[in-house]
Amino acid sequence: MKRYDDKENWDVLVCGSGPAGLGAAVAAARLGARVLVLESAGQPGGTICAVPFMPVNRLRTEGGIRSDVHEAFVQNLMAVSPFAAYPGPEDRINGDGFCPHPEYAELAIYRMLDEAGITLRLFSPVMDAEVENGRVCAVIAREKRGLVRYRAKIFLDATGDGDLAAAAGCRFSEGKDEEPTDTSVRLQIVPEADTSGESREPIHMPITLGFSLLGVDCPRFLEWLSQHGADFREMLARADEQGLYVAAWYGFNHGTVPGVIGVNNGAWLHQKLTSNGLDSADLTAARRAGLRVAADLVTILRENRVPGAENCALDRAGSILGVRDTRRIVGEYVLTFADSQSSREFPDTIARKYGAIDANQLFIGTMDSGFAYPYRSLVPQDVDGLLLAGRCASATFLGHSAGKSMGNMMALGCAAGAAAALCAAQDIKPRALDAALLRETLQEKLGAKLS
Ligand SMILES: Cc1cc2nc3c(=O)[nH]c(=O)nc-3n(C[C@H](O)[C@H](O)[C@H](O)COP(=O)(O)OP(=O)(O)OC[C@H]3O[C@@H](n4cnc5c(N)ncnc54)[C@H](O)[C@@H]3O)c2cc1C
């Protein structure tokens, strides 16, 4: 394969442009860093754009501004079109969010990146890292033209899957672990959704294909649903017996466009909860089953003449599959379930996680909303020159699931991006960064709410 060298020497190179990558890129650029974002998909935004109108939760805190970086996203969303988004639901999992139209959200992201002077390259999966003397010094992206080497002072893994850190040799954990939990008081174990008869211990959260329906009278349908939950569940159970593809649960969010409704879901009821988001065979199976779930929901709603959805049709499926958990890279601190239950503060608190524990189909639980998040969870133990942000940051399974909403992931990104910019400017390793300086920078230069 042909090899190329990118000519630039970037200050900060961010891999992945989900909520964590966007938060990181904007924070670093606002602090003066020259930032490049490499994104594997043909669309920025990661899970923001994966399910139409899915609430991007915790972009604010109790309605107030969470950071200038979060607010840049919200304001661009508001500015790009009246059809771009509306305030999201408030319930035990969701809150302080906005439900975006995926393509308008994409336009808002481009505006935000342009405003900050950030360079974005789509279709650029990072598949390897060059490590010299324990420090990441370049990444290799597999592009259409060949393999391209990119150099930067500091690298940031916001790929969700921890692809860059794993390629650089970092240790990681995957799936549910044996962490002690106080189940009697605060945690509810959700019964395993799989009824296929094969006994197996669930390991991963489901892999979901989001989609949207059109031709729906949303107010009438949502009203019917709120009053006829039991009827809907019976309808689904019958459909499952008939061999239709039914999801473990459905979450409906009306669109900004008349007649369109977004459908988040818990994936096909019989999807193995051992399905691994790093395994192409499992991903292929999840995509195929996800499309069946979408098509069969249309059949179920039409055949049962569900009020408001009698004439519905499949609109579109999400542009990427929704993977909820894969690698969690081992960092200088491993965030735990116990941390999510305490009001413990750290000397290096650089973000907070709000909301609830939502380990989809494995655990739903409460947490101390707004619990503290330490900088050390963004610093991998095994290499230098690299920071983590978002889903792949250092945590136990439940430590990650506690407040895994997108606004929280953006806050981790914001902190990692600020740290990367400071390290690049001072030419120091992330583990040598003064956490007090990082906290001060986040609060004073990026308006981050840390207390
Ligand atoms: C189906 C589903 C439903 C959810 N529901 C909600 C909800 O309703 N509200 C909410 O707030 N949160 C929800 N979440 C949780 C939330 O979306 C995630 O926790 C969050 O998106 C994680 O952010 P991230 O930036 O770390 O990862 P991601 O959003 O996964 O973004 C990672 C990005 O990196 C890119 N990437 C991956 N590998 C590479 C590579 N090798 N090179 C370059 N780029 C790469 C990906 O294409 C993607 O753009 C849901 C998650 C899923 C999967």
Short mmCIF file of C-alpha atoms and ligand atoms in Angstrom, two decimals:
data_model
loop_
_atom_site.label_atom_id
_atom_site.label_comp_id
_atom_site.label_asym_id
_atom_site.label_seq_id
_atom_site.Cartn_x
_atom_site.Cartn_y
_atom_site.Cartn_z
CA MET A 1 0.00 0.00 0.00
CA LYS A 2 1.29 3.50 -0.80
CA ARG A 3 2.56 5.53 2.14
CA TYR A 4 2.38 9.29 2.50
CA ASP A 5 3.56 11.77 5.11
CA ASP A 6 1.27 14.63 6.07
CA LYS A 7 3.35 17.80 5.78
CA GLU A 8 2.00 19.55 8.88
CA ASN A 9 3.14 19.20 12.47
CA TRP A 10 -0.04 19.69 14.44
CA ASP A 11 -0.16 20.76 18.08
CA VAL A 12 -3.06 18.47 18.91
CA LEU A 13 -4.40 15.58 16.85
CA VAL A 14 -7.82 14.28 17.87
CA CYS A 15 -8.94 10.84 16.65
CA GLY A 16 -12.73 10.63 16.50
CA SER A 17 -15.35 13.37 16.27
CA GLY A 18 -18.11 12.14 18.61
CA PRO A 19 -19.13 14.33 21.54
CA ALA A 20 -15.79 13.68 23.28
CA GLY A 21 -13.68 14.42 20.18
CA LEU A 22 -15.63 17.58 19.39
CA GLY A 23 -15.30 18.81 22.98
CA ALA A 24 -11.57 18.11 22.88
CA ALA A 25 -10.98 19.77 19.52
CA VAL A 26 -12.89 22.95 20.35
CA ALA A 27 -11.30 23.29 23.80
CA ALA A 28 -7.78 22.83 22.42
CA ALA A 29 -8.38 25.25 19.53
CA ARG A 30 -9.86 27.90 21.82
CA LEU A 31 -6.66 27.73 23.82
CA GLY A 32 -4.64 28.47 20.70
CA ALA A 33 -3.62 24.97 19.55
CA ARG A 34 -3.50 24.02 15.86
CA VAL A 35 -5.91 21.10 15.81
CA LEU A 36 -6.53 18.29 13.32
CA VAL A 37 -9.44 15.86 13.75
CA LEU A 38 -9.32 12.49 11.99
CA GLU A 39 -12.68 10.75 11.72
CA SER A 40 -13.23 7.27 10.32
CA ALA A 41 -16.86 7.76 9.27
CA GLY A 42 -18.18 9.89 6.42
CA GLN A 43 -19.92 12.14 8.91
CA PRO A 44 -18.74 13.90 12.08
CA GLY A 45 -20.59 13.68 15.40
CA GLY A 46 -20.34 9.98 16.31
CA THR A 47 -23.44 8.95 18.21
CA ILE A 48 -24.88 12.49 18.04
CA CYS A 49 -25.85 11.73 14.45
CA ALA A 50 -26.50 7.99 14.83
CA VAL A 51 -30.15 8.02 15.90
CA PRO A 52 -32.43 10.73 14.50
CA PHE A 53 -33.68 13.08 17.23
CA MET A 54 -32.07 11.09 20.07
CA PRO A 55 -31.62 13.43 23.06
CA VAL A 56 -28.05 14.64 23.42
CA ASN A 57 -28.29 14.80 27.20
CA ARG A 58 -26.47 16.96 29.78
CA LEU A 59 -25.36 19.67 27.37
CA ARG A 60 -26.36 22.02 30.14
CA THR A 61 -26.64 21.68 33.91
CA GLU A 62 -30.02 22.44 35.41
CA GLY A 63 -30.72 24.57 32.35
CA GLY A 64 -27.57 26.67 32.87
CA ILE A 65 -24.41 26.84 30.76
CA ARG A 66 -22.05 23.93 31.40
CA SER A 67 -19.03 25.28 29.52
CA ASP A 68 -18.33 27.60 26.59
CA VAL A 69 -17.52 24.50 24.54
CA HIS A 70 -20.89 22.85 25.21
CA GLU A 71 -22.57 26.15 24.56
CA ALA A 72 -20.79 26.57 21.21
CA PHE A 73 -22.47 23.34 20.09
CA VAL A 74 -25.89 24.39 21.45
CA GLN A 75 -25.68 27.86 19.88
CA ASN A 76 -24.60 26.55 16.50
CA LEU A 77 -27.43 24.03 16.62
CA MET A 78 -29.88 26.84 17.32
CA ALA A 79 -28.41 29.04 14.58
CA VAL A 80 -28.21 26.54 11.75
CA SER A 81 -31.95 26.05 11.20
CA PRO A 82 -35.28 26.21 13.03
CA PHE A 83 -35.52 22.49 12.19
CA ALA A 84 -32.19 21.65 13.85
CA ALA A 85 -33.24 20.69 17.39
CA TYR A 86 -35.64 21.11 20.28
CA PRO A 87 -35.14 20.73 24.07
CA GLY A 88 -35.05 17.06 25.08
CA PRO A 89 -37.08 15.15 27.66
CA GLU A 90 -36.52 15.27 31.42
CA ASP A 91 -36.87 11.89 33.13
CA ARG A 92 -34.81 9.55 35.28
CA ILE A 93 -32.23 8.96 32.50
CA ASN A 94 -32.57 11.99 30.19
CA GLY A 95 -32.19 15.67 30.98
CA ASP A 96 -30.67 19.04 30.07
CA GLY A 97 -30.38 18.01 26.44
CA PHE A 98 -31.50 18.71 22.90
CA CYS A 99 -32.95 16.36 20.28
CA PRO A 100 -31.15 17.15 17.02
CA HIS A 101 -31.95 16.46 13.40
CA PRO A 102 -28.82 14.52 12.34
CA GLU A 103 -28.03 16.44 9.16
CA TYR A 104 -28.63 19.86 10.73
CA ALA A 105 -26.50 18.71 13.66
CA GLU A 106 -23.79 17.86 11.14
CA LEU A 107 -24.05 21.37 9.63
CA ALA A 108 -23.87 22.84 13.15
CA ILE A 109 -20.72 20.81 13.82
CA TYR A 110 -19.06 22.14 10.63
CA ARG A 111 -19.93 25.70 11.68
CA MET A 112 -18.52 25.13 15.16
CA LEU A 113 -15.28 23.61 13.84
CA ASP A 114 -14.86 26.41 11.27
CA GLU A 115 -15.41 29.08 13.92
CA ALA A 116 -12.65 27.52 16.03
CA GLY A 117 -10.28 27.11 13.05
CA ILE A 118 -10.16 23.32 13.33
CA THR A 119 -9.23 21.07 10.40
CA LEU A 120 -11.41 17.98 9.97
CA ARG A 121 -10.71 14.96 7.78
CA LEU A 122 -13.56 12.49 7.34
CA PHE A 123 -13.01 9.00 5.86
CA SER A 124 -9.73 8.74 7.77
CA PRO A 125 -9.72 5.74 10.13
CA VAL A 126 -6.70 5.72 12.42
CA MET A 127 -5.38 2.19 12.48
CA ASP A 128 -1.88 2.37 13.93
CA ALA A 129 0.45 4.41 16.10
CA GLU A 130 4.20 5.01 16.07
CA VAL A 131 5.65 5.00 19.58
CA GLU A 132 9.23 6.14 20.26
CA ASN A 133 10.72 5.89 23.76
CA GLY A 134 7.28 5.25 25.21
CA ARG A 135 5.74 8.32 23.58
CA VAL A 136 3.23 8.38 20.70
CA CYS A 137 4.85 10.45 17.97
CA ALA A 138 2.66 9.71 14.92
CA VAL A 139 -0.56 7.99 13.91
CA ILE A 140 -1.29 6.14 10.69
CA ALA A 141 -4.64 6.65 8.99
CA ARG A 142 -5.83 4.26 6.30
CA GLU A 143 -7.18 6.58 3.64
CA LYS A 144 -8.35 5.88 0.08
CA ARG A 145 -5.03 7.10 -1.33
CA GLY A 146 -3.01 4.85 1.00
CA LEU A 147 -1.52 4.95 4.48
CA VAL A 148 -0.96 8.48 5.77
CA ARG A 149 1.33 9.34 8.69
CA TYR A 150 0.27 12.33 10.79
CA ARG A 151 2.55 13.94 13.38
CA ALA A 152 1.52 16.08 16.34
CA LYS A 153 2.82 17.19 19.72
CA ILE A 154 -0.07 15.57 21.63
CA PHE A 155 -2.56 12.90 20.50
CA LEU A 156 -6.03 12.35 21.80
CA ASP A 157 -7.99 9.11 21.56
CA ALA A 158 -11.70 9.95 21.25
CA THR A 159 -12.55 6.98 19.04
CA GLY A 160 -14.99 5.51 21.58
CA ASP A 161 -13.35 2.13 20.97
CA GLY A 162 -9.90 3.23 22.14
CA ASP A 163 -8.43 2.22 18.75
CA LEU A 164 -5.45 4.57 18.97
CA ALA A 165 -4.51 3.73 22.56
CA ALA A 166 -4.81 -0.01 21.85
CA ALA A 167 -2.63 0.36 18.74
CA ALA A 168 -0.08 2.23 20.85
CA GLY A 169 0.10 -0.74 23.25
CA CYS A 170 -2.07 0.45 26.13
CA ARG A 171 -3.76 -2.17 28.30
CA PHE A 172 -7.54 -2.10 28.41
CA SER A 173 -10.56 -3.89 29.85
CA GLU A 174 -13.76 -4.80 28.04
CA GLY A 175 -17.34 -5.56 29.00
CA LYS A 176 -18.95 -6.17 32.36
CA ASP A 177 -16.54 -6.73 35.23
CA GLU A 178 -16.95 -8.15 38.71
CA GLU A 179 -17.08 -4.84 40.52
CA PRO A 180 -18.80 -4.95 43.92
CA THR A 181 -22.06 -3.01 43.95
CA ASP A 182 -24.57 -2.08 46.57
CA THR A 183 -27.45 -3.72 44.73
CA SER A 184 -29.82 -3.72 47.68
CA VAL A 185 -29.91 0.03 47.99
CA ARG A 186 -29.29 1.79 44.76
CA LEU A 187 -28.99 -0.55 41.84
CA GLN A 188 -31.64 -2.36 39.92
CA ILE A 189 -30.49 -5.29 37.78
CA VAL A 190 -32.49 -5.30 34.59
CA PRO A 191 -33.66 -8.81 33.66
CA GLU A 192 -31.81 -10.19 30.69
CA ALA A 193 -33.83 -9.39 27.59
CA ASP A 194 -32.64 -12.42 25.65
CA THR A 195 -35.33 -15.11 25.65
CA SER A 196 -33.81 -17.34 23.00
CA GLY A 197 -33.09 -20.09 25.53
CA GLU A 198 -29.32 -20.11 25.13
CA SER A 199 -27.92 -19.51 28.57
CA ARG A 200 -25.13 -16.96 28.61
CA GLU A 201 -23.92 -14.26 30.90
CA PRO A 202 -24.50 -10.81 29.38
CA ILE A 203 -21.21 -9.00 28.86
CA HIS A 204 -21.92 -5.99 26.67
CA MET A 205 -24.70 -3.48 26.25
CA PRO A 206 -26.69 -4.04 23.04
CA ILE A 207 -25.51 -2.75 19.67
CA THR A 208 -28.32 -0.65 18.24
CA LEU A 209 -29.32 0.62 14.83
CA GLY A 210 -31.36 3.79 15.31
CA PHE A 211 -33.94 4.79 12.71
CA SER A 212 -36.84 7.10 11.99
CA LEU A 213 -40.38 6.63 10.70
CA LEU A 214 -42.38 9.02 8.56
CA GLY A 215 -46.11 9.49 8.03
CA VAL A 216 -46.70 9.52 11.81
CA ASP A 217 -49.18 11.79 13.57
CA CYS A 218 -46.73 12.24 16.44
CA PRO A 219 -48.97 13.89 19.06
CA ARG A 220 -51.70 11.25 18.52
CA PHE A 221 -49.23 8.34 18.53
CA LEU A 222 -47.33 9.54 21.61
CA GLU A 223 -50.60 10.18 23.45
CA TRP A 224 -51.81 6.65 22.63
CA LEU A 225 -48.49 5.20 23.77
CA SER A 226 -48.59 7.05 27.10
CA GLN A 227 -52.00 5.55 27.85
CA HIS A 228 -51.66 2.09 26.28
CA GLY A 229 -48.23 0.89 27.29
CA ALA A 230 -49.54 -2.54 28.27
CA ASP A 231 -51.37 -2.94 24.92
CA PHE A 232 -48.20 -2.00 23.06
CA ARG A 233 -46.15 -4.54 25.03
CA GLU A 234 -48.70 -7.28 24.29
CA MET A 235 -48.65 -6.36 20.62
CA LEU A 236 -44.86 -6.68 20.61
CA ALA A 237 -44.93 -10.03 22.44
CA ARG A 238 -47.35 -11.41 19.80
CA ALA A 239 -45.13 -10.09 17.02
CA ASP A 240 -42.10 -11.74 18.60
CA GLU A 241 -43.94 -15.07 18.76
CA GLN A 242 -44.77 -14.70 15.07
CA GLY A 243 -41.09 -14.33 14.29
CA LEU A 244 -41.00 -10.59 13.65
CA TYR A 245 -37.92 -8.72 14.87
CA VAL A 246 -38.89 -6.87 18.03
CA ALA A 247 -36.52 -4.66 20.05
CA ALA A 248 -35.96 -5.08 23.79
CA TRP A 249 -37.35 -1.55 24.21
CA TYR A 250 -38.22 1.46 22.07
CA GLY A 251 -37.68 5.16 22.80
CA PHE A 252 -39.60 7.58 20.60
CA ASN A 253 -38.66 11.23 20.05
CA HIS A 254 -40.74 13.31 17.69
CA GLY A 255 -38.90 14.99 14.85
CA THR A 256 -38.45 18.65 14.02
CA VAL A 257 -39.96 17.80 10.66
CA PRO A 258 -43.73 17.13 10.63
CA GLY A 259 -44.71 13.44 10.52
CA VAL A 260 -41.23 12.13 11.37
CA ILE A 261 -40.38 10.32 14.61
CA GLY A 262 -36.96 9.08 15.76
CA VAL A 263 -36.71 5.59 17.26
CA ASN A 264 -33.95 4.72 19.70
CA ASN A 265 -34.13 1.12 20.86
CA GLY A 266 -32.55 -1.71 22.83
CA ALA A 267 -31.70 -3.75 19.69
CA TRP A 268 -33.34 -7.02 18.63
CA LEU A 269 -34.68 -8.85 21.67
CA HIS A 270 -32.61 -11.93 20.80
CA GLN A 271 -29.34 -10.13 20.10
CA LYS A 272 -26.66 -11.85 22.17
CA LEU A 273 -25.45 -9.54 24.90
CA THR A 274 -22.05 -11.03 24.21
CA SER A 275 -22.05 -9.21 20.84
CA ASN A 276 -18.83 -7.29 20.61
CA GLY A 277 -18.54 -3.87 18.97
CA LEU A 278 -14.98 -4.71 17.87
CA ASP A 279 -16.00 -7.86 15.97
CA SER A 280 -16.98 -7.38 12.32
CA ALA A 281 -19.19 -10.49 12.34
CA ASP A 282 -21.15 -9.22 15.36
CA LEU A 283 -21.38 -5.73 13.85
CA THR A 284 -22.69 -7.12 10.58
CA ALA A 285 -25.28 -9.22 12.41
CA ALA A 286 -26.34 -6.21 14.49
CA ARG A 287 -26.75 -4.02 11.39
CA ARG A 288 -28.85 -6.67 9.62
CA ALA A 289 -31.04 -7.37 12.66
CA GLY A 290 -31.37 -3.64 13.32
CA LEU A 291 -32.81 -3.04 9.87
CA ARG A 292 -35.27 -5.90 10.42
CA VAL A 293 -36.31 -4.29 13.72
CA ALA A 294 -36.99 -1.04 11.87
CA ALA A 295 -38.93 -2.64 9.02
CA ASP A 296 -40.91 -4.94 11.34
CA LEU A 297 -41.92 -2.10 13.64
CA VAL A 298 -43.60 -0.51 10.63
CA THR A 299 -45.47 -3.77 10.00
CA ILE A 300 -46.52 -4.04 13.66
CA LEU A 301 -47.79 -0.46 13.88
CA ARG A 302 -49.65 -0.62 10.55
CA GLU A 303 -51.20 -4.06 11.02
CA ASN A 304 -52.43 -3.17 14.50
CA ARG A 305 -53.69 0.19 13.22
CA VAL A 306 -51.96 1.96 16.11
CA PRO A 307 -53.52 5.44 16.37
CA GLY A 308 -51.29 8.03 14.73
CA ALA A 309 -49.04 5.37 13.16
CA GLU A 310 -51.53 3.54 10.93
CA ASN A 311 -49.86 4.95 7.82
CA CYS A 312 -46.25 5.04 8.93
CA ALA A 313 -43.30 4.01 6.76
CA LEU A 314 -39.60 3.55 7.30
CA ASP A 315 -37.83 6.89 6.79
CA ARG A 316 -34.14 6.14 7.28
CA ALA A 317 -31.69 4.21 9.43
CA GLY A 318 -28.88 5.80 11.43
CA SER A 319 -25.70 6.41 9.47
CA ILE A 320 -23.60 4.51 12.00
CA LEU A 321 -24.35 1.61 14.33
CA GLY A 322 -24.68 2.59 17.98
CA VAL A 323 -22.04 0.74 20.01
CA ARG A 324 -22.37 1.39 23.73
CA ASP A 325 -19.24 -0.22 25.18
CA THR A 326 -15.96 -1.70 23.98
CA ARG A 327 -12.43 -0.98 25.25
CA ARG A 328 -11.81 1.02 28.39
CA ILE A 329 -8.15 1.99 28.50
CA VAL A 330 -6.26 1.58 31.79
CA GLY A 331 -5.42 5.04 33.07
CA GLU A 332 -3.67 6.55 36.06
CA TYR A 333 -7.02 6.35 37.87
CA VAL A 334 -9.84 3.89 37.20
CA LEU A 335 -13.24 5.49 37.82
CA THR A 336 -15.56 3.10 39.71
CA PHE A 337 -19.16 2.47 40.69
CA ALA A 338 -18.21 3.56 44.24
CA ASP A 339 -17.06 6.95 42.89
CA SER A 340 -20.45 7.42 41.24
CA GLN A 341 -22.19 6.86 44.57
CA SER A 342 -20.11 9.25 46.67
CA SER A 343 -19.70 12.97 46.86
CA ARG A 344 -15.95 12.40 46.91
CA GLU A 345 -13.80 15.20 45.49
CA PHE A 346 -10.40 14.77 43.85
CA PRO A 347 -7.54 17.27 43.86
CA ASP A 348 -7.60 16.91 40.06
CA THR A 349 -11.36 17.12 39.43
CA ILE A 350 -11.69 18.40 35.86
CA ALA A 351 -15.29 17.46 35.03
CA ARG A 352 -18.51 16.16 36.55
CA LYS A 353 -20.91 13.46 35.42
CA TYR A 354 -24.61 14.16 35.70
CA GLY A 355 -27.62 11.90 35.34
CA ALA A 356 -28.05 8.23 36.21
CA ILE A 357 -26.40 4.85 35.63
CA ASP A 358 -27.65 3.50 32.35
CA ALA A 359 -25.87 0.26 31.52
CA ASN A 360 -28.51 -0.52 28.97
CA GLN A 361 -30.21 -3.87 29.61
CA LEU A 362 -27.61 -4.85 32.21
CA PHE A 363 -28.12 -2.31 34.98
CA ILE A 364 -30.14 0.81 35.57
CA GLY A 365 -29.28 2.67 38.76
CA THR A 366 -29.06 5.93 40.54
CA MET A 367 -25.86 7.85 41.20
CA ASP A 368 -24.75 11.01 42.91
CA SER A 369 -25.54 13.26 39.94
CA GLY A 370 -22.66 15.65 39.40
CA PHE A 371 -20.04 13.34 40.92
CA ALA A 372 -16.42 14.35 40.43
CA TYR A 373 -14.23 13.10 37.57
CA PRO A 374 -10.41 13.16 37.96
CA TYR A 375 -7.89 14.17 35.28
CA ARG A 376 -5.93 10.95 35.93
CA SER A 377 -8.72 8.90 34.26
CA LEU A 378 -7.81 10.64 30.99
CA VAL A 379 -4.10 9.77 31.24
CA PRO A 380 -3.17 6.26 30.04
CA GLN A 381 -0.75 4.36 32.23
CA ASP A 382 1.23 2.75 29.46
CA VAL A 383 2.28 5.48 27.00
CA ASP A 384 3.06 9.18 26.94
CA GLY A 385 2.00 11.87 24.50
CA LEU A 386 -1.57 10.54 24.54
CA LEU A 387 -4.78 11.52 26.31
CA LEU A 388 -8.12 9.69 26.44
CA ALA A 389 -11.56 11.20 26.13
CA GLY A 390 -15.10 9.84 26.22
CA ARG A 391 -16.24 6.24 26.20
CA CYS A 392 -12.72 4.74 26.10
CA ALA A 393 -11.44 6.66 29.15
CA SER A 394 -10.31 4.76 32.23
CA ALA A 395 -13.23 3.29 34.19
CA THR A 396 -14.87 0.09 35.31
CA PHE A 397 -17.95 -1.01 33.39
CA LEU A 398 -20.30 0.74 35.84
CA GLY A 399 -17.92 3.66 36.37
CA HIS A 400 -18.30 4.39 32.66
CA SER A 401 -22.04 3.65 32.59
CA ALA A 402 -22.63 6.15 35.39
CA GLY A 403 -23.42 9.29 33.40
CA LYS A 404 -22.40 8.12 29.92
CA SER A 405 -24.60 10.77 28.28
CA MET A 406 -23.14 12.74 25.43
CA GLY A 407 -22.89 16.06 27.33
CA ASN A 408 -20.79 14.30 29.97
CA MET A 409 -18.56 12.77 27.29
CA MET A 410 -18.16 16.27 25.80
CA ALA A 411 -17.05 17.50 29.25
CA LEU A 412 -14.37 14.80 29.42
CA GLY A 413 -13.33 15.81 25.90
CA CYS A 414 -13.20 19.47 26.87
CA ALA A 415 -10.86 18.66 29.77
CA ALA A 416 -8.67 16.38 27.66
CA GLY A 417 -8.49 18.99 24.88
CA ALA A 418 -7.52 21.73 27.32
CA ALA A 419 -4.87 19.45 28.82
CA ALA A 420 -3.54 18.62 25.36
CA ALA A 421 -3.26 22.31 24.43
CA LEU A 422 -1.42 23.11 27.68
CA CYS A 423 0.96 20.16 27.22
CA ALA A 424 1.65 21.11 23.60
CA ALA A 425 2.37 24.74 24.59
CA GLN A 426 4.67 23.75 27.46
CA ASP A 427 6.18 20.76 25.64
CA ILE A 428 5.44 18.44 28.56
CA LYS A 429 3.92 15.00 28.95
CA PRO A 430 0.25 14.79 30.01
CA ARG A 431 1.16 13.02 33.26
CA ALA A 432 3.42 15.96 34.18
CA LEU A 433 0.69 18.57 33.74
CA ASP A 434 -0.20 20.62 36.81
CA ALA A 435 -3.85 19.71 37.53
CA ALA A 436 -4.39 23.02 39.33
CA LEU A 437 -3.42 24.89 36.15
CA LEU A 438 -5.77 22.69 34.12
CA ARG A 439 -8.66 23.35 36.50
CA GLU A 440 -7.99 27.08 36.42
CA THR A 441 -7.79 27.09 32.61
CA LEU A 442 -11.04 25.15 32.28
CA GLN A 443 -12.87 27.49 34.62
CA GLU A 444 -11.43 30.82 33.57
CA LYS A 445 -10.77 30.36 29.85
CA LEU A 446 -13.44 27.84 28.87
CA GLY A 447 -16.21 28.74 31.32
CA ALA A 448 -16.39 25.15 32.61
CA LYS A 449 -18.54 24.56 35.66
CA LEU A 450 -16.43 22.34 37.94
CA SER A 451 -18.24 22.77 41.24
C1 LIG B 1 -27.58 3.42 20.64
C2 LIG B 1 -27.11 4.39 21.67
C3 LIG B 1 -28.05 5.18 22.32
C4 LIG B 1 -27.63 6.13 23.22
N1 LIG B 1 -28.56 6.98 23.77
C5 LIG B 1 -28.12 8.11 24.35
C6 LIG B 1 -29.04 9.18 24.62
O1 LIG B 1 -30.24 9.06 24.37
N2 LIG B 1 -28.53 10.33 25.13
C7 LIG B 1 -27.19 10.48 25.42
O2 LIG B 1 -26.79 11.59 25.83
N3 LIG B 1 -26.32 9.47 25.24
C8 LIG B 1 -26.76 8.31 24.68
N4 LIG B 1 -25.87 7.29 24.41
C9 LIG B 1 -24.50 7.33 24.98
C10 LIG B 1 -23.59 8.24 24.20
O3 LIG B 1 -24.00 8.34 22.88
C11 LIG B 1 -22.13 7.77 24.25
O4 LIG B 1 -21.74 7.52 25.59
C12 LIG B 1 -21.22 8.85 23.64
O5 LIG B 1 -21.60 9.08 22.31
C13 LIG B 1 -19.76 8.47 23.70
O6 LIG B 1 -19.05 9.53 23.13
P1 LIG B 1 -17.65 9.33 22.40
O7 LIG B 1 -17.33 10.62 21.73
O8 LIG B 1 -16.69 8.77 23.37
O9 LIG B 1 -17.90 8.17 21.33
P2 LIG B 1 -18.73 8.11 19.98
O10 LIG B 1 -19.96 8.94 20.05
O11 LIG B 1 -18.89 6.66 19.72
O12 LIG B 1 -17.77 8.77 18.89
C14 LIG B 1 -16.58 8.15 18.49
C15 LIG B 1 -16.18 8.70 17.13
O13 LIG B 1 -14.91 8.18 16.76
C16 LIG B 1 -14.96 7.69 15.42
N5 LIG B 1 -13.95 6.63 15.31
C17 LIG B 1 -14.03 5.35 15.76
N6 LIG B 1 -12.91 4.68 15.48
C18 LIG B 1 -12.09 5.55 14.83
C19 LIG B 1 -10.79 5.45 14.31
N7 LIG B 1 -10.08 4.32 14.38
N8 LIG B 1 -10.24 6.54 13.70
C20 LIG B 1 -10.93 7.71 13.62
N9 LIG B 1 -12.18 7.85 14.10
C21 LIG B 1 -12.75 6.79 14.72
C22 LIG B 1 -16.39 7.21 15.26
O14 LIG B 1 -16.75 7.12 13.89
C23 LIG B 1 -17.16 8.30 16.01
O15 LIG B 1 -17.42 9.40 15.21
C24 LIG B 1 -26.26 6.28 23.54
C25 LIG B 1 -25.31 5.45 22.92
C26 LIG B 1 -25.73 4.52 21.99
C27 LIG B 1 -24.71 3.69 21.28
#
